[in-house]
Amino acid sequence: IWKTHPLRSCWQTANSTDWEKLEGFIKANQQQGKISISGGGDPLYRFAQLTDWWDRLFFICFKYKFLIDIHTREKLKDDSFWKLIHRCAFSSDKLENDIEHLQYLSALTQVRVTHVVTAATKCVDIQNYVDFCDQLGIQLTLKELINYNDHGKYAMLKKIFPNLFYLDHADYNK
């Protein structure tokens, strides 16, 4: 999708972003009401060096009453930033490494935890995620890894935990 997306060449830094093109796209798609920032590397990578970019994006999005969702694995601690975000989809490989940050995020914005299933994923790991997410009232999504043989683990987890949200590899680019 990104290779042919009309904004593909629009973003690099605050100085190199084509803000007119970006604002025009957001204005033309105002009926969508929400923008989702993800992909092409982590959008919060080197956040401190890109605050001007984020400030301009927030200004444009709020001008057109857009909600902002962000997909990340960066553990950014910035209350004022997170209070502007509608929802964070946080990618977590190991729950025990992310508990504190997820608690922090859930106090400031809506959170969806995303865990990518690999052959090493254990049922007890998923049950720990389920219990933790239930405790905080946040959503858990299990993702199937594209072009990866997980030895049937993803399919097995879908049977064991039928009430979770699942993102099959075929859904990535629809």
Coordinates of N, CA and C in Angstrom, one line a residue, residues 19-20 22-34 57-67:
W19 N 4.2 19.8 3.9 CA 3.0 20.1 4.8 C 1.8 20.4 4.0
E20 N 1.9 21.1 2.9 CA 0.7 21.4 2.0 C 0.1 20.1 1.5
L22 N 0.4 17.1 2.8 CA -0.1 16.4 4.0 C -1.5 17.0 4.4
E23 N -1.5 18.3 4.6 CA -2.7 18.9 5.0 C -3.9 18.8 3.9
G24 N -3.5 18.8 2.7 CA -4.5 18.6 1.6 C -5.1 17.2 1.7
F25 N -4.2 16.3 1.9 CA -4.7 14.9 2.0 C -5.6 14.7 3.2
I26 N -5.2 15.3 4.4 CA -6.1 15.2 5.6 C -7.4 15.9 5.3
K27 N -7.4 17.1 4.8 CA -8.6 17.8 4.5 C -9.5 17.0 3.5
A28 N -8.9 16.5 2.5 CA -9.7 15.7 1.5 C -10.3 14.4 2.1
N29 N -9.7 13.9 3.2 CA -10.2 12.7 3.8 C -10.8 13.0 5.2
Q30 N -11.3 14.2 5.4 CA -11.8 14.6 6.7 C -12.9 13.7 7.2
Q31 N -13.7 13.1 6.3 CA -14.8 12.3 6.7 C -14.3 11.0 7.5
Q32 N -13.0 10.7 7.3 CA -12.5 9.5 8.0 C -12.4 9.8 9.5
G33 N -12.0 11.0 9.9 CA -12.0 11.4 11.3 C -10.8 10.9 12.1
K34 N -10.0 10.1 11.5 CA -8.9 9.5 12.3 C -7.7 9.3 11.4
L57 N 2.1 18.2 12.9 CA 1.1 17.2 12.6 C -0.1 17.4 13.6
F58 N 0.1 17.6 14.9 CA -1.0 17.8 15.8 C -1.8 19.0 15.4
F59 N -1.2 20.1 15.0 CA -1.9 21.3 14.6 C -2.8 21.0 13.5
I60 N -2.3 20.3 12.5 CA -3.2 20.0 11.3 C -4.3 19.1 11.6
C61 N -4.0 18.0 12.4 CA -5.0 17.0 12.7 C -6.1 17.6 13.5
F62 N -5.8 18.4 14.5 CA -6.8 19.0 15.4 C -7.6 20.1 14.6
K63 N -6.9 20.7 13.7 CA -7.6 21.7 12.8 C -8.8 21.1 12.1
Y64 N -8.6 19.8 11.7 CA -9.7 19.1 11.0 C -10.4 18.1 11.8
K65 N -10.2 18.2 13.2 CA -10.8 17.4 14.2 C -10.6 15.9 14.0
F66 N -9.3 15.6 13.6 CA -8.9 14.2 13.5 C -8.4 13.6 14.8
L67 N -8.8 12.4 15.1 CA -8.2 11.6 16.2 C -6.9 11.0 15.7

